[in-house]
XYZ file of C-alpha atoms in Angstrom:
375
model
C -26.917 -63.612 7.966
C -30.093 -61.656 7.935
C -31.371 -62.927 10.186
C -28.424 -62.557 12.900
C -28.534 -58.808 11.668
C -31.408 -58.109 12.847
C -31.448 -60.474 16.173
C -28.519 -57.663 16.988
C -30.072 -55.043 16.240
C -32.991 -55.713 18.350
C -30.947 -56.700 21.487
C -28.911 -53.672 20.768
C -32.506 -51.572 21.249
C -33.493 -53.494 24.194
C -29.639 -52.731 25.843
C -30.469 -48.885 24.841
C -33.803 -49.190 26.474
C -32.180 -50.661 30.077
C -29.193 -48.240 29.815
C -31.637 -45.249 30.663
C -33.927 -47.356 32.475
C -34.284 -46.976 36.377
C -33.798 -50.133 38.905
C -36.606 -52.079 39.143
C -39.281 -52.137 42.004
C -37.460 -49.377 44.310
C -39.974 -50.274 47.705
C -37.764 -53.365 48.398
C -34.857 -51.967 47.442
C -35.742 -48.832 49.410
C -36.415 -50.642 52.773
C -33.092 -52.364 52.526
C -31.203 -49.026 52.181
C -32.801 -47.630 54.955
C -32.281 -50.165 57.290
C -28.804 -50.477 56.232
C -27.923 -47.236 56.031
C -24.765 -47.440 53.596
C -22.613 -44.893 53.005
C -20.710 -43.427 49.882
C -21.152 -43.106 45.843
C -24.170 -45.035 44.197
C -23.409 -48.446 42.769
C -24.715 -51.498 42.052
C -28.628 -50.768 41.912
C -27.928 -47.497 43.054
C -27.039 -48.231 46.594
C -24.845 -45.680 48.761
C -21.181 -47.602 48.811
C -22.357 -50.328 46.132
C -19.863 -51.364 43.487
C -19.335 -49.257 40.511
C -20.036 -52.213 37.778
C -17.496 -51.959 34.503
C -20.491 -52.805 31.757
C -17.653 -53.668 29.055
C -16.479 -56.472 31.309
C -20.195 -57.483 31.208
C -20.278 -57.687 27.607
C -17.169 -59.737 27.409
C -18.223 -61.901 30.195
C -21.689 -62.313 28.514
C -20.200 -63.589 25.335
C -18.285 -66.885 26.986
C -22.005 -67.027 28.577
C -24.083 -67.130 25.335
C -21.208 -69.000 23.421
C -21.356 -72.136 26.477
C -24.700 -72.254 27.098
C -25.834 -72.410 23.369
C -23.201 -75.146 22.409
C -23.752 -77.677 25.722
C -27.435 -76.407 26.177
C -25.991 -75.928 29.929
C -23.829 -73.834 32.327
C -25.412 -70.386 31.009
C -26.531 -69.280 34.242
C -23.639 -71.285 36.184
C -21.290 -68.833 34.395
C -23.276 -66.010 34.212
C -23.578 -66.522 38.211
C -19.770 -66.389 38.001
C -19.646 -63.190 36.517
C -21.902 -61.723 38.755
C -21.296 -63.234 42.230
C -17.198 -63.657 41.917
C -16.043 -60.963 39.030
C -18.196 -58.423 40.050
C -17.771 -58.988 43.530
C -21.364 -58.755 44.514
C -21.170 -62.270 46.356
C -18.663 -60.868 49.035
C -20.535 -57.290 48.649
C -23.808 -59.149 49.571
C -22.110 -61.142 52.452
C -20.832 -57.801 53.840
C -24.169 -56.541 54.835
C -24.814 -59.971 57.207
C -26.213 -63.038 56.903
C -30.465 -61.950 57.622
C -30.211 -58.943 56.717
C -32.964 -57.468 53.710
C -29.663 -56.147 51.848
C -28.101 -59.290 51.787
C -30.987 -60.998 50.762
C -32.062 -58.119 47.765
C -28.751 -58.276 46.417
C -29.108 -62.342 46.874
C -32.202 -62.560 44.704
C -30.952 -59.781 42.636
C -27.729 -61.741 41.899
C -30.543 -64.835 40.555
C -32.732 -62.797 38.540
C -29.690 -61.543 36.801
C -28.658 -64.753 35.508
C -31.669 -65.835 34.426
C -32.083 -62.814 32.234
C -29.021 -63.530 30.572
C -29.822 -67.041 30.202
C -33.436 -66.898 29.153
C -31.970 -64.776 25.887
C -29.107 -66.962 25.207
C -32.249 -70.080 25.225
C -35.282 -68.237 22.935
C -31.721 -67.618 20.258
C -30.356 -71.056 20.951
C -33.984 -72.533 20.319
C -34.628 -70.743 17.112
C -31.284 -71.516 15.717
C -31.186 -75.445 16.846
C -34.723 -75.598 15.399
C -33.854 -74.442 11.832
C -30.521 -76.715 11.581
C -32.764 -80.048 12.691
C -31.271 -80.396 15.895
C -34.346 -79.545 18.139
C -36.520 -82.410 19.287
C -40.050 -80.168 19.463
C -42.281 -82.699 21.404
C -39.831 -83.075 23.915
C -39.120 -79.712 24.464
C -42.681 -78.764 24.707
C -43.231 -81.664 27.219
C -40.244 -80.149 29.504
C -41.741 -76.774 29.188
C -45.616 -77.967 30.323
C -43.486 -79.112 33.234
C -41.568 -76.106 33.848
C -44.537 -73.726 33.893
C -45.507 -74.796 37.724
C -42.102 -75.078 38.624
C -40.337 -71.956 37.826
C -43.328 -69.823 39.000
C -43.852 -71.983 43.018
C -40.348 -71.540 43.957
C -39.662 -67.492 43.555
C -42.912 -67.473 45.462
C -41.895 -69.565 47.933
C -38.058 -68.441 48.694
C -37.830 -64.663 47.351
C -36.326 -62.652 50.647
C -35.561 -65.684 52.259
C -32.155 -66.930 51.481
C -29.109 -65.687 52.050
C -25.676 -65.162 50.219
C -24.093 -68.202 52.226
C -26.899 -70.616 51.803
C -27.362 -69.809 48.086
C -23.591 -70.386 47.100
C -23.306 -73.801 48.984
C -26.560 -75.187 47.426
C -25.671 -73.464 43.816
C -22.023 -75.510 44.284
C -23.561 -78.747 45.190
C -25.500 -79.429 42.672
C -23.503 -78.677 40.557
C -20.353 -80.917 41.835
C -23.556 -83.549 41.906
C -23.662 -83.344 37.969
C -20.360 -83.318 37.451
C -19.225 -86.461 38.639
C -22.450 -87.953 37.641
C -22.147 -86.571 34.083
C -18.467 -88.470 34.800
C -19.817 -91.633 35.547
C -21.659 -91.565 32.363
C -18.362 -91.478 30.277
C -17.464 -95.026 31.453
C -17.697 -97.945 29.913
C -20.734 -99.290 32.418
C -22.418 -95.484 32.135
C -22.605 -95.788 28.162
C -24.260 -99.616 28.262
C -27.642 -98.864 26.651
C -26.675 -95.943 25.008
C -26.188 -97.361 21.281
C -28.429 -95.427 19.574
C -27.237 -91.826 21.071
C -23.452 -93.413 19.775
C -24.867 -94.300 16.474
C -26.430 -91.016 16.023
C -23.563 -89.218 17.280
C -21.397 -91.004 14.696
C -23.577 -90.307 11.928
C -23.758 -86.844 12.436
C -20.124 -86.646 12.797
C -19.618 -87.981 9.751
C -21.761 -86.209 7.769
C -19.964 -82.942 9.369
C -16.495 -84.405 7.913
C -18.331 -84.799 4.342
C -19.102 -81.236 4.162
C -15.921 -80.386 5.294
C -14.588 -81.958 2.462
C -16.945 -80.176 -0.107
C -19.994 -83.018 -0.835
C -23.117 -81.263 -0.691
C -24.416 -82.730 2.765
C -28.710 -81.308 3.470
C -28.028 -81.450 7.676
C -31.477 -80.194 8.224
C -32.769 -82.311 6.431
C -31.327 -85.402 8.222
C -32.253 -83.309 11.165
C -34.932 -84.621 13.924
C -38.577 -86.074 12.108
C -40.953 -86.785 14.282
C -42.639 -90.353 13.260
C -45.742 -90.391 16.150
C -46.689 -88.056 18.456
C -49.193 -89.122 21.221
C -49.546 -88.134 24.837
C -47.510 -91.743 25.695
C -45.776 -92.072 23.356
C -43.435 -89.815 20.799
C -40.801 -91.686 18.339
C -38.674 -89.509 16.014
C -35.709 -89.894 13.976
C -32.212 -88.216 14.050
C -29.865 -89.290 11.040
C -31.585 -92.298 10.225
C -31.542 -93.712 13.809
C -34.628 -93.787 15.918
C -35.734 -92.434 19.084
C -38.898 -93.146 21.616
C -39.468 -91.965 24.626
C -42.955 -91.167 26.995
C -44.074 -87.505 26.778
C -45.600 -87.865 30.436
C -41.907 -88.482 31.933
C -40.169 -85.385 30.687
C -43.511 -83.159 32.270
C -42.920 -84.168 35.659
C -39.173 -83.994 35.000
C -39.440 -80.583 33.572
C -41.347 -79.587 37.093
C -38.952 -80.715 39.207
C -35.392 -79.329 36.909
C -37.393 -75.878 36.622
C -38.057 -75.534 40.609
C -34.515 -76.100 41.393
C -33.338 -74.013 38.655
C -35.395 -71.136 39.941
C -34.289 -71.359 43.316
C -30.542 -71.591 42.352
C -31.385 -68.758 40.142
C -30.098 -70.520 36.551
C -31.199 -71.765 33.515
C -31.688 -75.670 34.350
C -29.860 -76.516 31.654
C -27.005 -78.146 33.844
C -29.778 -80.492 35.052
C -31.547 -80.855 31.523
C -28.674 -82.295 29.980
C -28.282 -85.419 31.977
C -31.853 -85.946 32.034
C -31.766 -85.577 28.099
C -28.657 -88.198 28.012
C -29.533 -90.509 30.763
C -33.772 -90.605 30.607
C -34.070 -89.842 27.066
C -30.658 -91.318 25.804
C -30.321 -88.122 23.367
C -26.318 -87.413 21.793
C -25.276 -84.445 22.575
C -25.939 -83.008 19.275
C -29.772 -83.078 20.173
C -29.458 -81.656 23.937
C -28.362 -78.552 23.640
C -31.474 -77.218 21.523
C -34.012 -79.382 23.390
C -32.563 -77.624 26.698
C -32.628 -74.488 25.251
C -36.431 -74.502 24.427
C -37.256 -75.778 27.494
C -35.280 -73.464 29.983
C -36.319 -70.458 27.901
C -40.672 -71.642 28.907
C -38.801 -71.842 32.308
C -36.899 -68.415 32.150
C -39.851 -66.604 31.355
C -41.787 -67.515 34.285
C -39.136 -67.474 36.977
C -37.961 -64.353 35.972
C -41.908 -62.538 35.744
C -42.538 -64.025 39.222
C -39.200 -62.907 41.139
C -39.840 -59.350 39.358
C -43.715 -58.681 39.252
C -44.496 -60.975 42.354
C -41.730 -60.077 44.624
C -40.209 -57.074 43.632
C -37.141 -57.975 42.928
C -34.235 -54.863 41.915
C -31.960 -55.744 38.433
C -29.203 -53.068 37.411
C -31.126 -52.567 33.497
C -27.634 -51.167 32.500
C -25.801 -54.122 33.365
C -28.054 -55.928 31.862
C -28.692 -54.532 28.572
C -24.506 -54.271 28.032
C -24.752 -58.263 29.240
C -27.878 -58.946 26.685
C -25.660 -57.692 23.711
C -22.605 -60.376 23.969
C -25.359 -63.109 24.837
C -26.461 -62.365 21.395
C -23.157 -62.128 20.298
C -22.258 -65.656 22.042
C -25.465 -67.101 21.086
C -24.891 -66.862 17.661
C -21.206 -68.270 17.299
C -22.171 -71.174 19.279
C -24.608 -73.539 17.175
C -22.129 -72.944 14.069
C -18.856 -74.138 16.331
C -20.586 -76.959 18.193
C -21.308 -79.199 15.221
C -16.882 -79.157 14.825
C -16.727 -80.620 18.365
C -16.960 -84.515 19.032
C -20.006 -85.991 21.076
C -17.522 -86.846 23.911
C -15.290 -84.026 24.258
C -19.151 -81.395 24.726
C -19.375 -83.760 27.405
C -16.142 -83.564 28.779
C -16.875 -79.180 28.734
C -19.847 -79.968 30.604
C -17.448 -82.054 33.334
C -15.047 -79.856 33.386
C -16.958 -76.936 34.606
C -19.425 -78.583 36.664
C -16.435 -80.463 39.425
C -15.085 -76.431 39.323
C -18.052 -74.655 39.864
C -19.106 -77.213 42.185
C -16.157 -77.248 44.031
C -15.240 -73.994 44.573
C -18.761 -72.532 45.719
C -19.667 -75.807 47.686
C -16.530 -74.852 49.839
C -17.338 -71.163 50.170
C -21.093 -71.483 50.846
C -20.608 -74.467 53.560
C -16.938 -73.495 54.991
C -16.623 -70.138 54.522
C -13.754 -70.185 52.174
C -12.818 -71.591 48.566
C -10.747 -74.443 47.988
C -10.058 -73.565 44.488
C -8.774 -70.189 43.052
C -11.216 -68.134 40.597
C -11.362 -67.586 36.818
């Protein structure tokens, strides 16, 4: 309790410090404005005509962010690109300056940095906690991360002031609606063959969950994830008695690849993590969302230093710091609520969201409009 104290406090100083805090790197910014030439009140990034951001609805909208991302391990910068591109408005607001233009692409890469601020702190809490209850596999983790390192930094670098608002939200929706009904397949009977030991694990956990509920002294931790052998081929660990393998080398090159497109959708990764985790790795669900935590937090890090020190890219610091607070908030609730929620209903969530999101930004990136009403 302490602990969560003073993890509040601290974001609570870091929202202080962005509330008087001036928009990053003003030359880009500056060159848009001028060739746009808006009109009208400051706004968003202080922009003439921009749109005067409500930080409370940021806070609130930043909670259901924290609170999904650190119970899936997923979907935290999906929904914090909700909150920013749809409730906010500043997809449409981006779109209004013209596809090309530097404004449309600013607000573009502003709209990805964002998330991925938000996301990063919901991942370094979700790690920490995951880690102390058992429920983070380490090696694994790390071996996404070495991955992710290359990854997150060659793609900001590559596509920073170069896409625009329309091409963003159609790729952002499609791979998204690609994990969905992938993640959908896996709930069948011929997607689960040669998952028995994720099931068993599952199970066990589950039922040591109902045990405590009913007042026998149950050490989770404890049961938690040992790791047996550790080698650069080869790692084996146990979770609840049942045991895991799996090839460090695999999960590097994965980790490259899920970080890259992460970056350039400007998320987390974690919607991409967790059926790598389930399928290549054959983790339960109880393991995935700490594992993708540590591993898109290595990725947030970079991503976020090299759209911001190598390519100037503007964030609103008092949006942010308002949003930082209920990530904290969310971050925290959500490793004590997931362990009450079956294996197969986190994955259903996870569904759920993904054949939304997908859907409704597929159809506005690619035709223009959305075939599916917002939040």
């Amino acid at each position: 309790m302490l602990r969560s104290k003073k993890a509040v406090l601290l974001l609570a100083l870091v929202a202080v410090m962005c509330l008087v805090a001036e928009p990053a790197w003003a030359d880009r910014l500056a060159d848009a404005i001028a060739e746009a030439k808006p009109q009208g009140e400051p706004g968003y990034l202080g922009i003439p005509g921009g749109p005067q951001l409500n930080i409370i609805i940021g806070l609130v909208w930043a909670i259901w962010v924290g609170w999904i991302f650190s119970t899936v391990g997923a979907f935290g910068g999906i929904m914090a690109g909700v909150g920013h591109i749809t409730i906010y408005g500043l997809g449409d607001y981006a779109s209004s300056f013209g596809k090309g233009t530097h404004m449309n692409k600013v607000v573009t890469d502003s709209i990805r940095v964002s998330n991925q601020w938000l996301v990063g702190c919901s991942a370094a809490l979700s790690s920490f906690n995951y880690y102390k209850a058992g429920r983070l596999v380490l090696p694994l983790g790390i071996a996404l991360a070495i991955g992710s390192v290359a990854g997150s930094w060659l793609v900001p670098w590559l596509t920073a002031g170069k896409i625009s608002l329309k091409s963003y939200l159609g790729y952002f929706g499609l791979f998204v609606l690609f994990l969905g009904c992938y993640l959908t397949y896996e709930t069948t009977p011929r997607g689960q063959a040669g998952k028995k030991a994720a099931k068993e694990a599952a199970t066990a956990f589950q039922n040591s969950v109902k045990k405590q509920q009913h007042g026998a002294e149950v050490d989770m931790a404890e049961m938690g994830v040992k790791v047996q052998k550790f080698t650069p081929t080869a790692c084996e660990f146990t979770f609840f008695g049942v045991e895991f393998t799996f090839n460090p080398l695999i999960p590097v090159v994965g980790g490259f690849f899920i970080a890259a497109m992460a970056s350039f959708l400007g998320v987390g990764g974690g919607f991409l993590l967790v059926p790598f985790l389930t399928s290549v790795a054959g983790l339960p669900m109880y393991l995935v969302a700490g594992t993708s935590a540590m591993a898109v937090f290595i990725g947030m890090v970079n991503s976020i230093a090299s759209y911001m020190l190598l390519k100037q890219t503007p964030v609103a610091w008092g949006l942010i710091g308002a949003e930082l607070v209920g990530i904290v908030i969310g971050s925290i609730i959500g490793p004590k609520t997931s362990k009450f929620i079956p294996d197969r209903v986190l994955k259903y969530i996870f569904i759920v969201l993904a054949v939304y999101v997908g859907v409704r930004y597929t159809s506005k990136g690619f035709l223009g409009y959305s075939l599916v009403p917002p939040f």
